[in-house]
Short mmCIF file of C-alpha atoms in Angstrom, two decimals:
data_model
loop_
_atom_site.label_atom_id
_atom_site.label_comp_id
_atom_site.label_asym_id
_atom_site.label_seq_id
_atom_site.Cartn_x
_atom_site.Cartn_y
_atom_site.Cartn_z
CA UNK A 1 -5.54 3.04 2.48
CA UNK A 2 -2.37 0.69 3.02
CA UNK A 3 0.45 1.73 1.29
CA UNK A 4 2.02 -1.17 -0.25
CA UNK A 5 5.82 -1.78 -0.29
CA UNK A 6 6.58 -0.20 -3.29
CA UNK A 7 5.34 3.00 -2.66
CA UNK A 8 6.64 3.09 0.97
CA UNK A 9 9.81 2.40 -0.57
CA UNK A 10 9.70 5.06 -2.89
CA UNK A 11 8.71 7.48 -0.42
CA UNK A 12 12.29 6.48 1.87
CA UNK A 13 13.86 6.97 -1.21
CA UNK A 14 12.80 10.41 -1.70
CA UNK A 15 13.46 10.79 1.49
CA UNK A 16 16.99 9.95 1.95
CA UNK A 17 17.41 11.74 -1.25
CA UNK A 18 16.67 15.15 0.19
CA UNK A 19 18.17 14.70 3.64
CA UNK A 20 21.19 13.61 1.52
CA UNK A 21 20.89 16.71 -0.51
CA UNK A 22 20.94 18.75 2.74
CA UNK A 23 24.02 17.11 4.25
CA UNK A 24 26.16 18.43 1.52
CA UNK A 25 24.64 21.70 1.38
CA UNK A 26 24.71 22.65 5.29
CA UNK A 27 28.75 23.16 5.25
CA UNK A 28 28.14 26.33 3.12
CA UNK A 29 25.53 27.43 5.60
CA UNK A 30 26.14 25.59 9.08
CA UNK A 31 29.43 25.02 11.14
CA UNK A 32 29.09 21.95 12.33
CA UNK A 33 31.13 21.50 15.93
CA UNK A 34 33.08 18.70 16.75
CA UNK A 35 30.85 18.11 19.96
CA UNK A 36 27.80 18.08 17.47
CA UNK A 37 29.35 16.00 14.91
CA UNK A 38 30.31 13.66 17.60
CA UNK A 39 26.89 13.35 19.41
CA UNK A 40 25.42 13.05 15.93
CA UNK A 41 27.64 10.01 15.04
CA UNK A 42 26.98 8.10 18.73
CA UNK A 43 23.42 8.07 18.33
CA UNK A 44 23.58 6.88 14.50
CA UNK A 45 25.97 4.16 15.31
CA UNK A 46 23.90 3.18 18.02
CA UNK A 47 21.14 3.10 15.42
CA UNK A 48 23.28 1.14 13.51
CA UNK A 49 23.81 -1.22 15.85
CA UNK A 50 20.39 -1.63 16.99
CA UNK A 51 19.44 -1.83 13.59
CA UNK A 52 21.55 -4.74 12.57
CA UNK A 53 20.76 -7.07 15.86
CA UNK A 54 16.85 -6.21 15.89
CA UNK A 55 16.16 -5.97 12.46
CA UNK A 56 18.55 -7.12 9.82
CA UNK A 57 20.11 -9.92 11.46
CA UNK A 58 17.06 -11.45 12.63
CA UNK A 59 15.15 -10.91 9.50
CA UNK A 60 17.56 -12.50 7.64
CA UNK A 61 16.69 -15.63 9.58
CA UNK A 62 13.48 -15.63 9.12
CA UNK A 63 13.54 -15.29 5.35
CA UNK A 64 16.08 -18.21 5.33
CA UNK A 65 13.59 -20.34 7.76
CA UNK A 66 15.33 -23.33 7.49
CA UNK A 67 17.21 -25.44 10.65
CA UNK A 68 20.55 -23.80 9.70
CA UNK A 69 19.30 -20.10 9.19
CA UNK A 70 21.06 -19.02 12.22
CA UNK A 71 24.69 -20.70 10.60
CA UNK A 72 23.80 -19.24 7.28
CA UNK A 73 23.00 -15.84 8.31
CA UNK A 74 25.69 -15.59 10.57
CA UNK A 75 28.36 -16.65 7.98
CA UNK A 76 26.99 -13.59 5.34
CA UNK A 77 27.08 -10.96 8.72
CA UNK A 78 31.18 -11.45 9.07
CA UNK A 79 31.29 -11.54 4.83
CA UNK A 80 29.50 -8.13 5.15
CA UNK A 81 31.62 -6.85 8.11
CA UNK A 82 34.76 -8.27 6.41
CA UNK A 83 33.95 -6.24 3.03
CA UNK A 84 33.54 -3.48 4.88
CA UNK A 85 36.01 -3.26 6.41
CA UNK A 86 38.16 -3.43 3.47
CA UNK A 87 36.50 -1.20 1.89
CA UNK A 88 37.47 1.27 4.83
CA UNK A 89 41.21 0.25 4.55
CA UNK A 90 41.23 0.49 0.53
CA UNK A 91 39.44 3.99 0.39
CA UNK A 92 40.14 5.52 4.24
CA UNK A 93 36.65 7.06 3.47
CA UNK A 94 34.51 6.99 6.74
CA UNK A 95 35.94 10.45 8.14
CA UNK A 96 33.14 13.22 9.42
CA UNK A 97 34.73 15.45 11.30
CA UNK A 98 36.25 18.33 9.91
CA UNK A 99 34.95 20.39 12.62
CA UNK A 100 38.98 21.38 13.25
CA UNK A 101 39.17 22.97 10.04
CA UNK A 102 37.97 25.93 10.22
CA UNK A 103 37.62 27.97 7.18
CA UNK A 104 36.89 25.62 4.82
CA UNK A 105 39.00 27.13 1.88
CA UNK A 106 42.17 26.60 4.49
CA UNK A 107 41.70 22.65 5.23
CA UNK A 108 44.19 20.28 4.45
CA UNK A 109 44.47 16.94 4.22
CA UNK A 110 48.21 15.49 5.11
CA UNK A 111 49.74 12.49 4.91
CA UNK A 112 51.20 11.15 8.56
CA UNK A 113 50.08 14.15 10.58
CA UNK A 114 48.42 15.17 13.49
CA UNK A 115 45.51 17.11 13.61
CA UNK A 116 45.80 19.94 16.33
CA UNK A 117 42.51 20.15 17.97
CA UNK A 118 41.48 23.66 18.97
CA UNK A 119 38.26 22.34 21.15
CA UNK A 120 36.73 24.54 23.15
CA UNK A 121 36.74 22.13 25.58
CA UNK A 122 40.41 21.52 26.43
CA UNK A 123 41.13 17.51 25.92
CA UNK A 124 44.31 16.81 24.53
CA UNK A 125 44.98 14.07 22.31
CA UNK A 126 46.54 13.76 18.90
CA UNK A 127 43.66 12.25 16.55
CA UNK A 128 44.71 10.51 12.76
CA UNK A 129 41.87 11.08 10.56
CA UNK A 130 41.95 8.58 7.60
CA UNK A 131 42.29 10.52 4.21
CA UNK A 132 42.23 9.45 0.92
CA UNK A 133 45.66 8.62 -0.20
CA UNK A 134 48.69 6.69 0.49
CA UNK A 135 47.00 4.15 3.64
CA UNK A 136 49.12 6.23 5.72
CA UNK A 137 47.09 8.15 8.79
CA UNK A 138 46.74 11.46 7.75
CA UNK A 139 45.39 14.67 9.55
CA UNK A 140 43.22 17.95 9.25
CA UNK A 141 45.55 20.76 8.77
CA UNK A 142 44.35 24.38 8.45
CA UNK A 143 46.53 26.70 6.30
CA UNK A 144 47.84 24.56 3.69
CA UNK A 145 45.96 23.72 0.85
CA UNK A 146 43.90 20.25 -0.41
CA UNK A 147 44.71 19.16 -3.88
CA UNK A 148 41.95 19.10 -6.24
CA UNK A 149 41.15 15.65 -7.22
CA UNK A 150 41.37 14.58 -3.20
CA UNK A 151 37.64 14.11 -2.63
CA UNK A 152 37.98 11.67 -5.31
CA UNK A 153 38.69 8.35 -3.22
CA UNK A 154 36.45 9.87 -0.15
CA UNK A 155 33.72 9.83 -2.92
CA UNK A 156 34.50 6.31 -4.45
CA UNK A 157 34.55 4.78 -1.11
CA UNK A 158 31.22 6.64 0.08
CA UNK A 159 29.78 5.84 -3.29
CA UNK A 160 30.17 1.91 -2.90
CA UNK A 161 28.84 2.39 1.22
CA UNK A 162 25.71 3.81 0.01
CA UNK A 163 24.94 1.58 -2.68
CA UNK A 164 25.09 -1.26 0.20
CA UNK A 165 22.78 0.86 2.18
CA UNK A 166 20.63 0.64 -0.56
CA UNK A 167 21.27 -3.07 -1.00
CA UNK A 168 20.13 -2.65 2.44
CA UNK A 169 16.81 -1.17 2.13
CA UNK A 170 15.92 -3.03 -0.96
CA UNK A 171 16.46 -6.37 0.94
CA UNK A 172 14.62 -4.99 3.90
CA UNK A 173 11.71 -3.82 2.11
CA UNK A 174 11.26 -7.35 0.11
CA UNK A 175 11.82 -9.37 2.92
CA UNK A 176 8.07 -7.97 4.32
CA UNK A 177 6.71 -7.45 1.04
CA UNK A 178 4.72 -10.22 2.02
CA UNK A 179 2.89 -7.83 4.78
CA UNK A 180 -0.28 -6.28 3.98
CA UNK A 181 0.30 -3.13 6.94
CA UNK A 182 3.22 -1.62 9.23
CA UNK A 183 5.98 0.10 8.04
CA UNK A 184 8.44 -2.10 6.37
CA UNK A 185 11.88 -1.66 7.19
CA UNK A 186 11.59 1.18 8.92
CA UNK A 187 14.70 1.01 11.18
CA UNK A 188 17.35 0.18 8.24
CA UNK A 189 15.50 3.19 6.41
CA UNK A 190 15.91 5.54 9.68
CA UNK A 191 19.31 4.03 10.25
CA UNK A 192 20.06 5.43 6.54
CA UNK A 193 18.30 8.82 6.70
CA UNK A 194 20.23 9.87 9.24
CA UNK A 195 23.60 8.88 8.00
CA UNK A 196 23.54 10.49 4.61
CA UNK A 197 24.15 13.72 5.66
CA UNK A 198 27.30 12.81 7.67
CA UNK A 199 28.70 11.36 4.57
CA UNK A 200 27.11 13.75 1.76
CA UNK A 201 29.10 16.33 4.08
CA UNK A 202 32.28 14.56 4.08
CA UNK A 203 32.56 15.00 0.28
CA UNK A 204 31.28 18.50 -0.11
CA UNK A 205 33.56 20.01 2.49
CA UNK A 206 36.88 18.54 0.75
CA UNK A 207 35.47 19.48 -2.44
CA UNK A 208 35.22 22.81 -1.47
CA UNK A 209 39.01 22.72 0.32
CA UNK A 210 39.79 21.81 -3.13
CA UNK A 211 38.64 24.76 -4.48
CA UNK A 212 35.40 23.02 -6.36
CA UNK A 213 33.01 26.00 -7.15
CA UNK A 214 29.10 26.00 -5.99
CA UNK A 215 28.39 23.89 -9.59
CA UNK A 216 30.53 21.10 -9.45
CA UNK A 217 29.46 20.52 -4.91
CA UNK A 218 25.94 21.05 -6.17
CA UNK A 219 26.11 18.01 -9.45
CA UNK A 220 28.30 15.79 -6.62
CA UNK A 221 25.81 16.09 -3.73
CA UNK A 222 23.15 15.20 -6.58
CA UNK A 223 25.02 12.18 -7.67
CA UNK A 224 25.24 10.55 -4.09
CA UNK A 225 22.53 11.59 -2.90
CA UNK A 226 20.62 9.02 -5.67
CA UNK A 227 23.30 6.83 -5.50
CA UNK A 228 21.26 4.49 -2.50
CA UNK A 229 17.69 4.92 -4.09
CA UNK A 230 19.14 3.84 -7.04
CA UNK A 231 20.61 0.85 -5.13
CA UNK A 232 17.43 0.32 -3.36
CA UNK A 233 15.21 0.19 -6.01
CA UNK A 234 17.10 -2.15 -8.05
CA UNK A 235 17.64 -4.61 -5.85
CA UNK A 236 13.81 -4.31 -4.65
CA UNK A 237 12.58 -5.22 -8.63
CA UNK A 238 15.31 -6.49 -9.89
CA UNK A 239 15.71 -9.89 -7.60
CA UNK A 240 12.09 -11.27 -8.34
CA UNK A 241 13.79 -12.07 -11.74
CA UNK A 242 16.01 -14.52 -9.38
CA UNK A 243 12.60 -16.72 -9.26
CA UNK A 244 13.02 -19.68 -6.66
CA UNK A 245 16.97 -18.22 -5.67
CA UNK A 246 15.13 -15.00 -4.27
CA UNK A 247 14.57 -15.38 -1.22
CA UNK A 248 18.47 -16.62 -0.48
CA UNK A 249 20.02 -13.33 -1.66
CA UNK A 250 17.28 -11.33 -0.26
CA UNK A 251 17.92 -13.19 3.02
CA UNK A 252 22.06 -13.00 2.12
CA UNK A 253 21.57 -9.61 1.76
CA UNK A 254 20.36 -8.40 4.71
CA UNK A 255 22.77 -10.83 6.83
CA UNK A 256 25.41 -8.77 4.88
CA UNK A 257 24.04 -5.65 5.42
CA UNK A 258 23.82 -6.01 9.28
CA UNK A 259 27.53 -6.62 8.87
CA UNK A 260 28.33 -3.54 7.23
CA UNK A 261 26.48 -1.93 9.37
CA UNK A 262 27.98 -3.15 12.47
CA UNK A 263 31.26 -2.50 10.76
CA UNK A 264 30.22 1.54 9.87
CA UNK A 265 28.79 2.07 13.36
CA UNK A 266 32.50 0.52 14.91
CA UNK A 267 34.22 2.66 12.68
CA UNK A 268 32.67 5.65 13.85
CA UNK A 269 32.50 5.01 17.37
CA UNK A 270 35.88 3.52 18.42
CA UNK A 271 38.05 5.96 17.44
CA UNK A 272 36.43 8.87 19.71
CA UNK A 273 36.23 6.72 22.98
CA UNK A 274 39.54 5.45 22.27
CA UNK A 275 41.43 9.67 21.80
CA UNK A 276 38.38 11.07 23.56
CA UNK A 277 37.96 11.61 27.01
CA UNK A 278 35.32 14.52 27.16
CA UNK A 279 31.64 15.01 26.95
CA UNK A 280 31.88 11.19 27.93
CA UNK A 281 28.33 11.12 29.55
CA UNK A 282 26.70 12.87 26.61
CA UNK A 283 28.18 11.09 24.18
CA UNK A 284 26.99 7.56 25.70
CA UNK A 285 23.72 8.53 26.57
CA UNK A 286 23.70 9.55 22.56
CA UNK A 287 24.75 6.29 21.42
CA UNK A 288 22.44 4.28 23.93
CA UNK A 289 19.28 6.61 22.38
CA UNK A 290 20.21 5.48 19.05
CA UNK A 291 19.95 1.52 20.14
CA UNK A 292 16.67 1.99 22.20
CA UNK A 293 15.03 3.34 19.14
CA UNK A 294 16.13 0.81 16.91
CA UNK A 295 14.40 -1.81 19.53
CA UNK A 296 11.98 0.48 19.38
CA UNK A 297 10.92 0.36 16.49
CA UNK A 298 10.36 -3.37 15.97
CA UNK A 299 6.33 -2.12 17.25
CA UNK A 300 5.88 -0.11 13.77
CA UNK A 301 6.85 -3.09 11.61
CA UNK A 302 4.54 -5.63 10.42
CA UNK A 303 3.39 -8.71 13.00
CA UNK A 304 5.55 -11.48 13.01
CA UNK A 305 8.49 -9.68 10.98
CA UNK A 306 11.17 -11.15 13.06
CA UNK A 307 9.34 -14.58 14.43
CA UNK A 308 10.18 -17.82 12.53
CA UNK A 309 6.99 -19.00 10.55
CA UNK A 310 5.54 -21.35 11.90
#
């Protein structure tokens, strides 16, 4: 039996869902070290990348199939990485490692400093992690204490990010509705899975800083964690009410979701080569894992998903 794309898509969303869910709950149960947050982000952003040159970008052409796809497409890519990008500098959201911390109950997040790395492994570099609050670089202090309401833009910021990963999906999924077999949009939906939990633990660790009891982390990891199947699954039935316009946004929107993607995977990966000089071998044999399985997995998605129609 072939699934068909609704139910595929359903099933990522469930998906991405619970492996959100389980990003926000491991701080309470996992220490996460800065060498394994930092592998973890270098092979998503290379899955990032990968994802938005193999799949989104050229996708988008496709759908367009017209002599200036290639213009179009490439127009809605720097709108996406633009938004994005403000979005970053608005919000200061896109900040995973809090692997300095400690104790979580001791974390704070201040304006202007410098966060005083303790690595076991003995590099020496002062590192401005963006926080939520004046557009000023701010650091990781432990000892002092995180006000209350600070996850607040962290959250707002994350909150709009995964609704465009949803966008994401949705657009993915539609553009290869038309496919009877393979599984559609399988490298934006991977590229998703395995981000959640980096941001899903972003807000539950400075909501518990805060001082937010078990409750209120549990009802916020809830709320994102359906924030980009809700995304998804609008924009999957929702823009077949867009009649002969469809296929433009659908094509718009996955143009502009390789953008934000490229822009999310840049934002993770530039700081640490930039104030990093360990674990350099590791880290770039991560990040070059992440783009061969994107390319990869261009062989598990329908025939002809990325050819121009002939």
């Amino acid at each position: 039996m072939t699934l068909t794309a609704e139910l595929l898509l359903i099933g990522y969303c469930l998906a991405i869902a619970g492996f959100s869910m389980l990003g926000g709950w491991l701080p309470a149960r996992i220490r996460m070290t800065h060498t394994r947050t930092q592998v973890a982000m270098s092979f998503v952003s290379g899955l990032m990348l990968g994802v938005a040159f193999y799949h989104l970008l050229p996708h988008s052409i496709v759908v367009l199939d017209h002599p200036g796809a290639a213009d179009t497409a490439a127009w809605w890519l720097m709108i996406g990485l633009v938004v994005m990008l403000l979005l970053l500098r608005m919000f200061h959201f896109h900040q995973h490692d809090f692997s300095a911390a400690g104790d979580l109950e001791s974390v704070a997040i201040v304006p202007g400093g410098n966060e005083g790395h303790g690595h076991a492994h003995g590099h020496e570099h002062h590192h401005h992690h963006h926080g939520v609050g004046d557009g000023h670089p701010t650091a990781v202090v432990p000892g002092a204490q995180v006000h209350r309401l600070s996850w607040l833009g962290l959250a707002l910021g994350l909150g709009l990010h995964t609704v465009i990963d949803g966008i994401a999906l949705g657009a993915a999924m539609q553009g290869d509705s038309a496919h009877a077999a393979g599984l559609l949009g399988l490298g934006v939906f991977l590229a998703i899975l395995l981000h959640k939990p980096l941001d899903a633990m972003s807000i539950t660790t400075l909501m518990a800083a805060g001082g937010w009891g078990p409750r209120a982390l549990r009802l916020a990891n809830l709320g994102f964690a359906l924030l980009c199947p809700l995304g998804a699954l609008l924009f999957f039935f929702g823009v077949d009410m867009l009649g002969d316009a469809r296929h433009h946004v659908v094509a718009a929107a996955l143009a502009f979701s390789a953008g934000a993607f490229v822009c999310i995977a840049l934002s993770d990966l530039l700081p640490e080569v930039h104030f990093h000089s360990h674990d350099r071998i590791k880290l770039t044999l991560a990040f070059v894992l992440g783009i061969v399985l994107a390319w990869s997995l261009g062989s598990l998605e329908p025939a002809g998903a990325h050819l121009a129609h002939g």
